[in-house]
Amino acid sequence: MATHSSTAQADRESVEYESALQTARRQLARAASLLDIDSNIVERLKYPAKIHEVTVPIERDDGTVEVFTGYRAQHDSVRGPYKGGLRYHPSVTRDECIGLSMWMTWKCAVMDIPFGGAKGGIVVNPKDLSPGERERLTRRFTQEMRDAIGPNRDIPAPDMGTDAQTMAWIMDAYSMQEGETTPGVVTGKPPVIGGSYGREEAPGRSVAIITRLACDYYDMPLSDTSVAVQGFGSVGANAARLLDSWGANVVAVSDVNGAIYDPDGLDVAEIPSHDEEPEAVTRDVEGLLSNDELLELDVDVLIPAAVGNVITETNANAIQADIIVEGANGPTTSGGDAILDEREIPVIPDILANAGGVTVSYFEWLQDINRRAWSLERVNEELASEMETAWDDVRSEVDSRGVTWRDAAYIVALSRIAKAHESRGLWP
Ligand code: NAD
């Protein structure tokens, strides 16, 4: 049983912390340096097109009024309407929204989805609010943002602290003011009002699909492949269960309290996910590993699918996996990435691997504007096909340029965005 994890984590964070905005700008500069694109376009992409900041007053249940701050950063819409999550969290900041909106621009472009990037949030701990207060907060925020959002303008989705119910309230508030039912204003809604089947499990499904494609590429039959997954939530549990059902041997999974490990394989279908029963992975289990130890297991594939900044300069040399597939957003720091590159351990980046979420959001939007629901089978088939196409696009850059998978993904994304800017030009 290891106990070094919290100190190691604190050391890593103090040495290496990079904000979402710094990461987004660094990766833009790096991709631009590998491509022959107009520096004026790169300069434009360093900044968001618009940032909306609003105050959101609500009446609390005790009759007092409290005022919250909300943001929506809209980075780039050259390829289509802005798209991105809306989070309710006390640590939401303007800069974080800008950085995450830039990530969404790259993610949509690498998938060739006709959307640009956005991100928003309200500085609030949703657990401090009653359901009624959360509803009033969401409806008033929607009203304050009404001119900024819309099915052809900017389409929010769930993120930390928000869910399908939050999206249903946004859709209702927006539709009431517009005078017409407008399901396409948000994605991640309940299917009964225009949400898509398969949306919830899509990021984990895409991680599993990309893992299978990566194993094929590196000639590793899935039936001989051992997998460790950090985090057993929406992304980690869905990825682990699909890989298990496709024949891979999932040997370790974790929650926030630690990891369980069995070299003979775990029955992941029987372990409750975070959504089904929070922290059930480790409940009543003796002999847990720490989350840091899970990262260093001798497995074929490692999938960090919990939180960001877990593979760093401090532990990258201890990683024994042959391939890393990023399920979480930003699990590898730039220092960690450089060491893994030197050690020739491929890292398949988040903007490709977990992009199933935004891809099925795009399918949801298509269903909404066409007023025609797709079956779960169709969603899953089309998702697999989109993931395979994006994988091929990125793989061909890896093969032809000899760059890392992350650089290749950013090259694909930035080329598409730059070409669209070139052909549209700068107005006026
Ligand atoms: P979740 O809340 O459903 O599950 C998170 C899991 O990680 C839980 O098992 C939790 O116990 C564990 N965990 C939390 N803190 C941890 C820590 N410090 N160390 C180890 N484990 C920890 O979350 P999720 O929706 O699966 O998201 C996981 C990651 O994937 C996040 O980085 C998120 O931004 C990213 N992501 C999520 C989606 C989505 O739609 N759910 C889409 C793309 C990317």
Short mmCIF file of C-alpha atoms and ligand atoms in Angstrom, two decimals:
data_model
loop_
_atom_site.label_atom_id
_atom_site.label_comp_id
_atom_site.label_asym_id
_atom_site.label_seq_id
_atom_site.Cartn_x
_atom_site.Cartn_y
_atom_site.Cartn_z
CA MET A 1 0.00 0.00 0.00
CA ALA A 2 1.60 3.30 -1.05
CA THR A 3 1.37 6.57 0.79
CA HIS A 4 3.68 8.79 -1.23
CA SER A 5 0.99 10.01 -3.60
CA SER A 6 -0.17 13.23 -1.96
CA THR A 7 3.34 14.66 -1.49
CA ALA A 8 4.36 13.65 -4.99
CA GLN A 9 1.19 15.24 -6.36
CA ALA A 10 1.80 18.51 -4.49
CA ASP A 11 5.42 18.64 -5.74
CA ARG A 12 4.33 18.06 -9.29
CA GLU A 13 1.68 20.72 -9.19
CA SER A 14 3.95 23.38 -7.72
CA VAL A 15 6.70 22.75 -10.26
CA GLU A 16 4.66 22.17 -13.36
CA TYR A 17 1.25 23.76 -13.14
CA GLU A 18 0.15 25.17 -16.47
CA SER A 19 -3.22 26.84 -16.92
CA ALA A 20 -5.65 25.74 -19.65
CA LEU A 21 -4.98 29.02 -21.46
CA GLN A 22 -1.19 28.57 -21.30
CA THR A 23 -1.54 25.00 -22.58
CA ALA A 24 -3.85 26.05 -25.40
CA ARG A 25 -1.50 28.85 -26.51
CA ARG A 26 1.62 26.66 -26.21
CA GLN A 27 0.04 23.96 -28.34
CA LEU A 28 -1.10 26.53 -30.92
CA ALA A 29 2.45 27.90 -31.18
CA ARG A 30 3.92 24.41 -31.43
CA ALA A 31 1.56 23.28 -34.20
CA ALA A 32 2.07 26.58 -36.05
CA SER A 33 5.85 26.07 -35.95
CA LEU A 34 5.39 22.72 -37.73
CA LEU A 35 3.15 24.16 -40.46
CA ASP A 36 3.54 26.75 -43.15
CA ILE A 37 0.64 29.01 -42.18
CA ASP A 38 0.14 32.75 -42.16
CA SER A 39 1.42 34.17 -38.87
CA ASN A 40 -1.47 36.66 -38.88
CA ILE A 41 -3.92 33.79 -38.60
CA VAL A 42 -1.97 32.32 -35.69
CA GLU A 43 -2.00 35.75 -34.01
CA ARG A 44 -5.81 35.88 -34.32
CA LEU A 45 -6.19 32.39 -32.87
CA LYS A 46 -4.32 33.33 -29.68
CA TYR A 47 -7.38 35.32 -28.61
CA PRO A 48 -11.08 34.51 -28.24
CA ALA A 49 -13.46 36.26 -30.61
CA LYS A 50 -15.74 37.27 -27.69
CA ILE A 51 -16.06 36.82 -23.94
CA HIS A 52 -19.45 37.39 -22.37
CA GLU A 53 -19.50 38.13 -18.66
CA VAL A 54 -22.81 38.42 -16.85
CA THR A 55 -24.12 38.78 -13.33
CA VAL A 56 -26.82 36.32 -12.40
CA PRO A 57 -29.05 37.35 -9.49
CA ILE A 58 -31.27 34.69 -7.95
CA GLU A 59 -33.65 34.58 -5.05
CA ARG A 60 -32.45 32.02 -2.53
CA ASP A 61 -34.97 29.80 -0.77
CA ASP A 62 -34.74 32.02 2.35
CA GLY A 63 -35.88 35.08 0.37
CA THR A 64 -32.46 36.79 0.12
CA VAL A 65 -30.95 37.68 -3.25
CA GLU A 66 -27.50 36.40 -4.19
CA VAL A 67 -25.57 37.47 -7.28
CA PHE A 68 -23.30 35.05 -9.17
CA THR A 69 -20.88 35.68 -12.04
CA GLY A 70 -21.13 33.75 -15.30
CA TYR A 71 -18.94 33.61 -18.41
CA ARG A 72 -19.09 32.37 -21.96
CA ALA A 73 -15.85 32.50 -23.95
CA GLN A 74 -16.26 32.09 -27.71
CA HIS A 75 -12.94 31.39 -29.33
CA ASP A 76 -13.34 30.83 -33.07
CA SER A 77 -16.34 30.19 -35.32
CA VAL A 78 -14.74 30.10 -38.74
CA ARG A 79 -15.89 26.49 -39.29
CA GLY A 80 -19.36 26.77 -37.69
CA PRO A 81 -21.27 27.74 -34.54
CA TYR A 82 -19.40 27.84 -31.22
CA LYS A 83 -19.69 24.64 -29.19
CA GLY A 84 -18.60 23.73 -25.68
CA GLY A 85 -19.50 22.84 -22.15
CA LEU A 86 -20.96 24.91 -19.33
CA ARG A 87 -19.58 24.25 -15.86
CA TYR A 88 -20.83 25.22 -12.41
CA HIS A 89 -17.80 25.24 -10.12
CA PRO A 90 -16.28 27.64 -7.56
CA SER A 91 -12.95 27.70 -9.45
CA VAL A 92 -14.40 28.88 -12.80
CA THR A 93 -12.48 31.91 -14.12
CA ARG A 94 -12.55 34.01 -17.24
CA ASP A 95 -9.11 32.75 -18.31
CA GLU A 96 -10.02 29.12 -17.73
CA CYS A 97 -13.08 29.56 -19.97
CA ILE A 98 -10.89 31.13 -22.68
CA GLY A 99 -8.32 28.31 -22.51
CA LEU A 100 -10.95 25.58 -22.58
CA SER A 101 -12.78 27.31 -25.45
CA MET A 102 -9.54 27.12 -27.49
CA TRP A 103 -9.26 23.37 -26.72
CA MET A 104 -12.79 22.95 -28.07
CA THR A 105 -11.80 24.70 -31.31
CA TRP A 106 -8.95 22.19 -31.83
CA LYS A 107 -11.12 19.21 -30.76
CA CYS A 108 -13.94 20.03 -33.22
CA ALA A 109 -11.44 20.68 -36.01
CA VAL A 110 -9.51 17.42 -35.52
CA MET A 111 -12.84 15.57 -35.76
CA ASP A 112 -13.81 17.72 -38.79
CA ILE A 113 -17.06 18.69 -37.06
CA PRO A 114 -18.46 21.99 -38.39
CA PHE A 115 -18.30 23.77 -35.02
CA GLY A 116 -15.95 26.23 -33.38
CA GLY A 117 -14.88 26.35 -29.75
CA ALA A 118 -16.59 27.83 -26.69
CA LYS A 119 -16.69 27.25 -22.95
CA GLY A 120 -18.65 28.84 -20.16
CA GLY A 121 -19.38 28.61 -16.52
CA ILE A 122 -20.81 30.11 -13.38
CA VAL A 123 -18.67 30.66 -10.30
CA VAL A 124 -20.74 28.63 -7.87
CA ASN A 125 -20.69 25.40 -5.92
CA PRO A 126 -23.89 23.75 -7.20
CA LYS A 127 -23.98 21.52 -4.12
CA ASP A 128 -24.67 24.66 -2.03
CA LEU A 129 -27.90 25.28 -3.98
CA SER A 130 -31.27 23.53 -3.70
CA PRO A 131 -32.74 22.08 -6.93
CA GLY A 132 -35.06 25.10 -7.13
CA GLU A 133 -32.15 27.53 -6.72
CA ARG A 134 -30.16 25.69 -9.41
CA GLU A 135 -33.12 25.95 -11.76
CA ARG A 136 -33.54 29.70 -11.13
CA LEU A 137 -29.79 30.24 -11.61
CA THR A 138 -29.81 28.34 -14.90
CA ARG A 139 -32.89 30.07 -16.29
CA ARG A 140 -31.60 33.55 -15.40
CA PHE A 141 -28.13 32.77 -16.83
CA THR A 142 -29.82 31.63 -20.06
CA GLN A 143 -31.75 34.88 -20.23
CA GLU A 144 -28.58 36.94 -19.67
CA MET A 145 -26.80 34.95 -22.43
CA ARG A 146 -29.77 34.81 -24.80
CA ASP A 147 -28.21 36.94 -27.53
CA ALA A 148 -24.94 35.02 -27.33
CA ILE A 149 -26.28 31.48 -27.68
CA GLY A 150 -28.55 29.74 -30.21
CA PRO A 151 -28.57 26.69 -32.45
CA ASN A 152 -26.65 28.55 -35.18
CA ARG A 153 -24.61 30.69 -32.82
CA ASP A 154 -23.32 28.88 -29.74
CA ILE A 155 -24.50 25.53 -28.36
CA PRO A 156 -23.71 24.75 -24.68
CA ALA A 157 -23.44 21.18 -23.28
CA PRO A 158 -23.01 19.63 -19.81
CA ASP A 159 -19.66 19.83 -18.05
CA MET A 160 -18.52 19.75 -14.40
CA GLY A 161 -21.48 20.49 -12.10
CA THR A 162 -24.10 20.53 -14.86
CA ASP A 163 -26.15 17.70 -16.36
CA ALA A 164 -29.02 16.76 -18.67
CA GLN A 165 -31.51 18.52 -16.37
CA THR A 166 -29.49 21.76 -16.57
CA MET A 167 -29.61 21.52 -20.38
CA ALA A 168 -33.38 20.91 -20.29
CA TRP A 169 -33.84 24.13 -18.26
CA ILE A 170 -31.66 26.09 -20.71
CA MET A 171 -33.60 24.73 -23.66
CA ASP A 172 -36.91 25.60 -22.01
CA ALA A 173 -35.88 29.12 -20.95
CA TYR A 174 -34.47 29.87 -24.41
CA SER A 175 -37.48 28.37 -26.22
CA MET A 176 -39.98 30.32 -24.08
CA GLN A 177 -38.29 33.61 -24.94
CA GLU A 178 -37.94 32.77 -28.64
CA GLY A 179 -41.56 31.67 -28.83
CA GLU A 180 -40.66 28.36 -30.45
CA THR A 181 -39.30 25.03 -29.21
CA THR A 182 -35.60 25.11 -30.03
CA PRO A 183 -33.92 21.86 -28.96
CA GLY A 184 -30.75 22.60 -30.97
CA VAL A 185 -29.69 25.37 -28.57
CA VAL A 186 -28.03 22.81 -26.25
CA THR A 187 -26.82 19.22 -26.44
CA GLY A 188 -26.71 16.61 -23.70
CA LYS A 189 -30.47 16.94 -23.09
CA PRO A 190 -32.70 14.05 -22.03
CA PRO A 191 -33.73 12.05 -25.16
CA VAL A 192 -37.41 12.79 -24.51
CA ILE A 193 -36.85 16.45 -25.51
CA GLY A 194 -34.38 15.89 -28.34
CA GLY A 195 -31.30 14.49 -26.61
CA SER A 196 -29.36 11.78 -28.39
CA TYR A 197 -29.09 8.15 -27.39
CA GLY A 198 -25.50 7.23 -26.63
CA ARG A 199 -24.40 10.78 -25.76
CA GLU A 200 -23.59 9.97 -22.14
CA GLU A 201 -21.26 7.06 -22.89
CA ALA A 202 -19.77 8.59 -26.07
CA PRO A 203 -16.48 9.98 -24.63
CA GLY A 204 -15.66 6.59 -23.06
CA ARG A 205 -16.73 4.78 -26.23
CA SER A 206 -14.42 6.96 -28.33
CA VAL A 207 -11.54 6.28 -25.92
CA ALA A 208 -12.17 2.54 -26.37
CA ILE A 209 -12.38 2.83 -30.17
CA ILE A 210 -9.14 4.83 -30.33
CA THR A 211 -7.43 2.32 -28.00
CA ARG A 212 -8.48 -0.51 -30.32
CA LEU A 213 -7.16 1.40 -33.37
CA ALA A 214 -3.89 2.16 -31.57
CA CYS A 215 -3.45 -1.50 -30.63
CA ASP A 216 -4.03 -2.48 -34.28
CA TYR A 217 -1.50 0.10 -35.43
CA TYR A 218 1.16 -1.18 -33.03
CA ASP A 219 0.36 -4.85 -33.80
CA MET A 220 -0.95 -5.62 -30.35
CA PRO A 221 -3.93 -8.02 -30.53
CA LEU A 222 -6.58 -6.76 -28.13
CA SER A 223 -6.95 -10.26 -26.64
CA ASP A 224 -3.30 -10.10 -25.46
CA THR A 225 -3.52 -6.51 -24.22
CA SER A 226 -3.58 -5.53 -20.56
CA VAL A 227 -5.14 -2.18 -19.68
CA ALA A 228 -5.06 0.07 -16.59
CA VAL A 229 -7.68 2.80 -16.31
CA GLN A 230 -7.40 5.69 -13.86
CA GLY A 231 -10.86 7.00 -12.87
CA PHE A 232 -14.02 4.90 -13.15
CA GLY A 233 -16.51 7.61 -14.08
CA SER A 234 -18.34 8.46 -17.25
CA VAL A 235 -15.18 8.22 -19.38
CA GLY A 236 -13.15 5.55 -17.54
CA ALA A 237 -15.91 3.04 -16.78
CA ASN A 238 -17.41 3.15 -20.27
CA ALA A 239 -13.98 2.77 -21.87
CA ALA A 240 -12.99 -0.08 -19.53
CA ARG A 241 -16.24 -1.99 -20.03
CA LEU A 242 -16.15 -1.73 -23.82
CA LEU A 243 -12.50 -2.78 -24.01
CA ASP A 244 -13.27 -5.70 -21.71
CA SER A 245 -16.20 -6.72 -23.93
CA TRP A 246 -13.90 -6.55 -26.98
CA GLY A 247 -11.49 -8.99 -25.34
CA ALA A 248 -8.88 -6.77 -23.66
CA ASN A 249 -7.71 -7.66 -20.15
CA VAL A 250 -8.54 -4.73 -17.84
CA VAL A 251 -6.25 -5.34 -14.85
CA ALA A 252 -6.58 -2.10 -12.85
CA VAL A 253 -9.17 0.64 -12.30
CA SER A 254 -9.38 3.38 -9.70
CA ASP A 255 -11.47 6.05 -8.05
CA VAL A 256 -10.37 9.07 -6.04
CA ASN A 257 -9.42 6.86 -3.05
CA GLY A 258 -7.07 4.44 -4.82
CA ALA A 259 -6.82 1.59 -7.30
CA ILE A 260 -7.71 -2.10 -7.45
CA TYR A 261 -5.38 -4.39 -9.37
CA ASP A 262 -5.58 -8.03 -10.46
CA PRO A 263 -3.08 -9.20 -13.09
CA ASP A 264 -5.57 -11.91 -14.13
CA GLY A 265 -8.16 -9.26 -14.98
CA LEU A 266 -11.10 -7.56 -13.28
CA ASP A 267 -14.79 -8.07 -13.94
CA VAL A 268 -15.36 -4.40 -14.78
CA ALA A 269 -19.01 -4.91 -15.74
CA GLU A 270 -19.69 -5.77 -12.09
CA ILE A 271 -17.83 -2.81 -10.54
CA PRO A 272 -20.17 0.18 -10.06
CA SER A 273 -19.10 3.27 -11.99
CA HIS A 274 -18.88 6.72 -10.39
CA ASP A 275 -22.32 7.56 -11.82
CA GLU A 276 -23.86 4.34 -10.50
CA GLU A 277 -22.32 4.52 -7.00
CA PRO A 278 -19.57 7.07 -6.27
CA GLU A 279 -16.32 5.65 -4.85
CA ALA A 280 -17.60 2.07 -4.94
CA VAL A 281 -14.44 0.85 -6.73
CA THR A 282 -12.41 0.92 -3.55
CA ARG A 283 -15.11 0.42 -0.91
CA ASP A 284 -14.29 -2.43 1.52
CA VAL A 285 -11.26 -3.50 -0.57
CA GLU A 286 -8.05 -4.53 1.21
CA GLY A 287 -4.62 -3.94 -0.34
CA LEU A 288 -5.40 -1.00 -2.59
CA LEU A 289 -2.76 0.57 -4.79
CA SER A 290 -2.47 4.34 -4.88
CA ASN A 291 -3.50 6.25 -8.00
CA ASP A 292 0.19 7.01 -8.61
CA GLU A 293 1.04 3.31 -8.45
CA LEU A 294 -1.66 2.53 -11.01
CA LEU A 295 0.04 4.90 -13.45
CA GLU A 296 3.31 3.02 -13.06
CA LEU A 297 1.97 -0.53 -13.55
CA ASP A 298 3.60 -2.75 -16.15
CA VAL A 299 0.64 -2.86 -18.56
CA ASP A 300 0.31 -2.60 -22.33
CA VAL A 301 -2.12 0.35 -22.32
CA LEU A 302 -2.58 3.06 -19.72
CA ILE A 303 -5.72 5.21 -19.85
CA PRO A 304 -5.69 8.19 -17.47
CA ALA A 305 -9.40 9.06 -17.36
CA ALA A 306 -9.87 10.93 -14.07
CA VAL A 307 -8.26 14.38 -13.84
CA GLY A 308 -5.60 16.55 -15.47
CA ASN A 309 -1.84 16.84 -14.77
CA VAL A 310 -1.24 13.29 -13.48
CA ILE A 311 1.64 12.30 -15.80
CA THR A 312 4.42 14.78 -15.20
CA GLU A 313 8.19 15.25 -15.21
CA THR A 314 8.23 13.56 -11.80
CA ASN A 315 6.72 10.21 -12.82
CA ALA A 316 7.05 10.00 -16.63
CA ASN A 317 10.29 8.04 -16.31
CA ALA A 318 8.53 5.44 -14.15
CA ILE A 319 5.69 4.76 -16.61
CA GLN A 320 5.92 1.20 -17.91
CA ALA A 321 2.94 1.13 -20.29
CA ASP A 322 3.63 0.70 -24.02
CA ILE A 323 0.88 3.11 -25.09
CA ILE A 324 -0.99 5.89 -23.29
CA VAL A 325 -4.48 6.90 -24.41
CA GLU A 326 -5.68 10.13 -22.79
CA GLY A 327 -9.27 9.77 -21.55
CA ALA A 328 -9.24 12.82 -19.27
CA ASN A 329 -8.60 16.32 -20.56
CA GLY A 330 -4.95 17.28 -20.13
CA PRO A 331 -3.66 14.33 -18.06
CA THR A 332 -0.09 14.76 -19.36
CA THR A 333 1.89 17.92 -18.64
CA SER A 334 4.29 19.29 -21.25
CA GLY A 335 7.28 18.11 -19.15
CA GLY A 336 5.80 14.62 -18.89
CA ASP A 337 5.06 14.61 -22.61
CA ALA A 338 8.67 15.45 -23.49
CA ILE A 339 10.00 12.54 -21.41
CA LEU A 340 7.50 10.07 -22.89
CA ASP A 341 8.46 11.26 -26.37
CA GLU A 342 12.15 10.69 -25.60
CA ARG A 343 11.27 7.22 -24.27
CA GLU A 344 9.25 6.57 -27.45
CA ILE A 345 6.06 5.83 -25.56
CA PRO A 346 3.20 6.97 -27.81
CA VAL A 347 0.60 9.23 -26.21
CA ILE A 348 -2.70 9.41 -28.08
CA PRO A 349 -4.01 12.87 -27.16
CA ASP A 350 -7.25 13.86 -25.45
CA ILE A 351 -8.48 16.03 -28.31
CA LEU A 352 -8.72 12.90 -30.45
CA ALA A 353 -9.36 10.11 -27.93
CA ASN A 354 -12.20 11.60 -25.87
CA ALA A 355 -13.78 13.58 -28.75
CA GLY A 356 -16.70 11.13 -28.90
CA GLY A 357 -18.60 13.48 -26.56
CA VAL A 358 -18.58 16.45 -28.90
CA THR A 359 -19.08 14.16 -31.90
CA VAL A 360 -22.32 12.73 -30.52
CA SER A 361 -23.27 16.28 -29.49
CA TYR A 362 -22.96 17.14 -33.17
CA PHE A 363 -25.19 14.13 -33.98
CA GLU A 364 -27.69 15.42 -31.39
CA TRP A 365 -27.71 18.85 -33.03
CA LEU A 366 -28.27 17.25 -36.45
CA GLN A 367 -31.19 15.24 -35.03
CA ASP A 368 -32.64 18.40 -33.45
CA ILE A 369 -32.51 20.59 -36.54
CA ASN A 370 -33.88 17.75 -38.68
CA ARG A 371 -36.54 16.86 -36.07
CA ARG A 372 -35.60 13.17 -36.52
CA ALA A 373 -34.17 10.91 -33.81
CA TRP A 374 -31.48 8.31 -34.56
CA SER A 375 -31.40 4.84 -33.02
CA LEU A 376 -28.62 3.97 -30.59
CA GLU A 377 -27.20 1.57 -33.20
CA ARG A 378 -26.97 4.37 -35.76
CA VAL A 379 -25.30 6.73 -33.26
CA ASN A 380 -22.71 4.11 -32.34
CA GLU A 381 -22.03 3.16 -35.97
CA GLU A 382 -21.61 6.76 -37.06
CA LEU A 383 -19.43 7.50 -34.05
CA ALA A 384 -17.14 4.58 -34.89
CA SER A 385 -16.92 5.78 -38.47
CA GLU A 386 -16.09 9.40 -37.45
CA MET A 387 -13.44 8.16 -35.00
CA GLU A 388 -11.85 5.94 -37.66
CA THR A 389 -11.70 8.82 -40.13
CA ALA A 390 -10.15 11.17 -37.58
CA TRP A 391 -7.69 8.45 -36.54
CA ASP A 392 -6.66 7.97 -40.20
CA ASP A 393 -6.18 11.73 -40.67
CA VAL A 394 -3.95 11.95 -37.60
CA ARG A 395 -2.13 8.69 -38.34
CA SER A 396 -1.18 9.87 -41.80
CA GLU A 397 0.53 12.96 -40.26
CA VAL A 398 2.36 10.70 -37.78
CA ASP A 399 3.53 8.45 -40.62
CA SER A 400 4.49 11.19 -43.06
CA ARG A 401 6.07 13.71 -40.68
CA GLY A 402 7.41 11.45 -37.94
CA VAL A 403 5.82 13.67 -35.28
CA THR A 404 4.11 12.64 -32.02
CA TRP A 405 0.42 11.78 -32.01
CA ARG A 406 -0.29 15.01 -30.13
CA ASP A 407 1.57 17.15 -32.65
CA ALA A 408 -0.14 15.29 -35.49
CA ALA A 409 -3.60 15.95 -34.02
CA TYR A 410 -2.84 19.67 -33.63
CA ILE A 411 -1.42 19.79 -37.18
CA VAL A 412 -4.65 18.31 -38.56
CA ALA A 413 -6.78 20.72 -36.48
CA LEU A 414 -4.80 23.87 -37.16
CA SER A 415 -4.48 23.19 -40.90
CA ARG A 416 -8.26 22.96 -41.20
CA ILE A 417 -8.85 26.13 -39.20
CA ALA A 418 -6.13 28.07 -41.03
CA LYS A 419 -7.46 27.02 -44.45
CA ALA A 420 -10.96 28.15 -43.47
CA HIS A 421 -9.59 31.53 -42.30
CA GLU A 422 -7.54 31.91 -45.47
CA SER A 423 -10.48 31.24 -47.69
CA ARG A 424 -12.91 33.47 -45.76
CA GLY A 425 -10.39 36.30 -45.21
CA LEU A 426 -10.49 39.01 -42.55
CA TRP A 427 -13.58 41.22 -42.52
CA PRO A 428 -13.80 44.10 -43.48
P1 NAD B 1 -16.61 11.49 -13.45
O1 NAD B 1 -16.85 12.47 -12.37
O2 NAD B 1 -17.74 10.74 -14.05
O3 NAD B 1 -15.55 10.39 -12.91
C1 NAD B 1 -14.29 10.74 -12.44
C2 NAD B 1 -13.62 9.50 -11.83
O4 NAD B 1 -12.28 9.86 -11.43
C3 NAD B 1 -14.31 8.97 -10.57
O5 NAD B 1 -14.13 7.56 -10.53
C4 NAD B 1 -13.52 9.64 -9.43
O6 NAD B 1 -13.57 8.89 -8.20
C5 NAD B 1 -12.12 9.63 -10.01
N1 NAD B 1 -11.26 10.71 -9.49
C6 NAD B 1 -11.60 11.96 -9.13
N2 NAD B 1 -10.52 12.64 -8.70
C7 NAD B 1 -9.47 11.80 -8.82
C8 NAD B 1 -8.09 11.91 -8.54
N3 NAD B 1 -7.58 13.06 -8.08
N4 NAD B 1 -7.29 10.86 -8.80
C9 NAD B 1 -7.81 9.70 -9.27
N5 NAD B 1 -9.12 9.53 -9.54
C10 NAD B 1 -9.94 10.57 -9.31
O7 NAD B 1 -15.79 12.28 -14.57
P2 NAD B 1 -15.75 12.02 -16.15
O8 NAD B 1 -16.93 12.69 -16.77
O9 NAD B 1 -15.51 10.58 -16.42
O10 NAD B 1 -14.48 12.88 -16.57
C11 NAD B 1 -13.16 12.41 -16.37
C12 NAD B 1 -12.21 13.24 -17.22
O11 NAD B 1 -12.60 13.15 -18.59
C13 NAD B 1 -12.16 14.73 -16.92
O12 NAD B 1 -10.86 15.20 -17.21
C14 NAD B 1 -13.13 15.32 -17.94
O13 NAD B 1 -12.85 16.68 -18.22
C15 NAD B 1 -12.82 14.44 -19.12
N6 NAD B 1 -13.89 14.41 -20.14
C16 NAD B 1 -15.19 14.13 -19.78
C17 NAD B 1 -16.15 14.10 -20.77
C18 NAD B 1 -17.58 13.80 -20.44
O14 NAD B 1 -18.45 14.12 -21.26
N7 NAD B 1 -17.87 13.16 -19.31
C19 NAD B 1 -15.80 14.35 -22.11
C20 NAD B 1 -14.47 14.59 -22.44
C21 NAD B 1 -13.53 14.63 -21.43
#
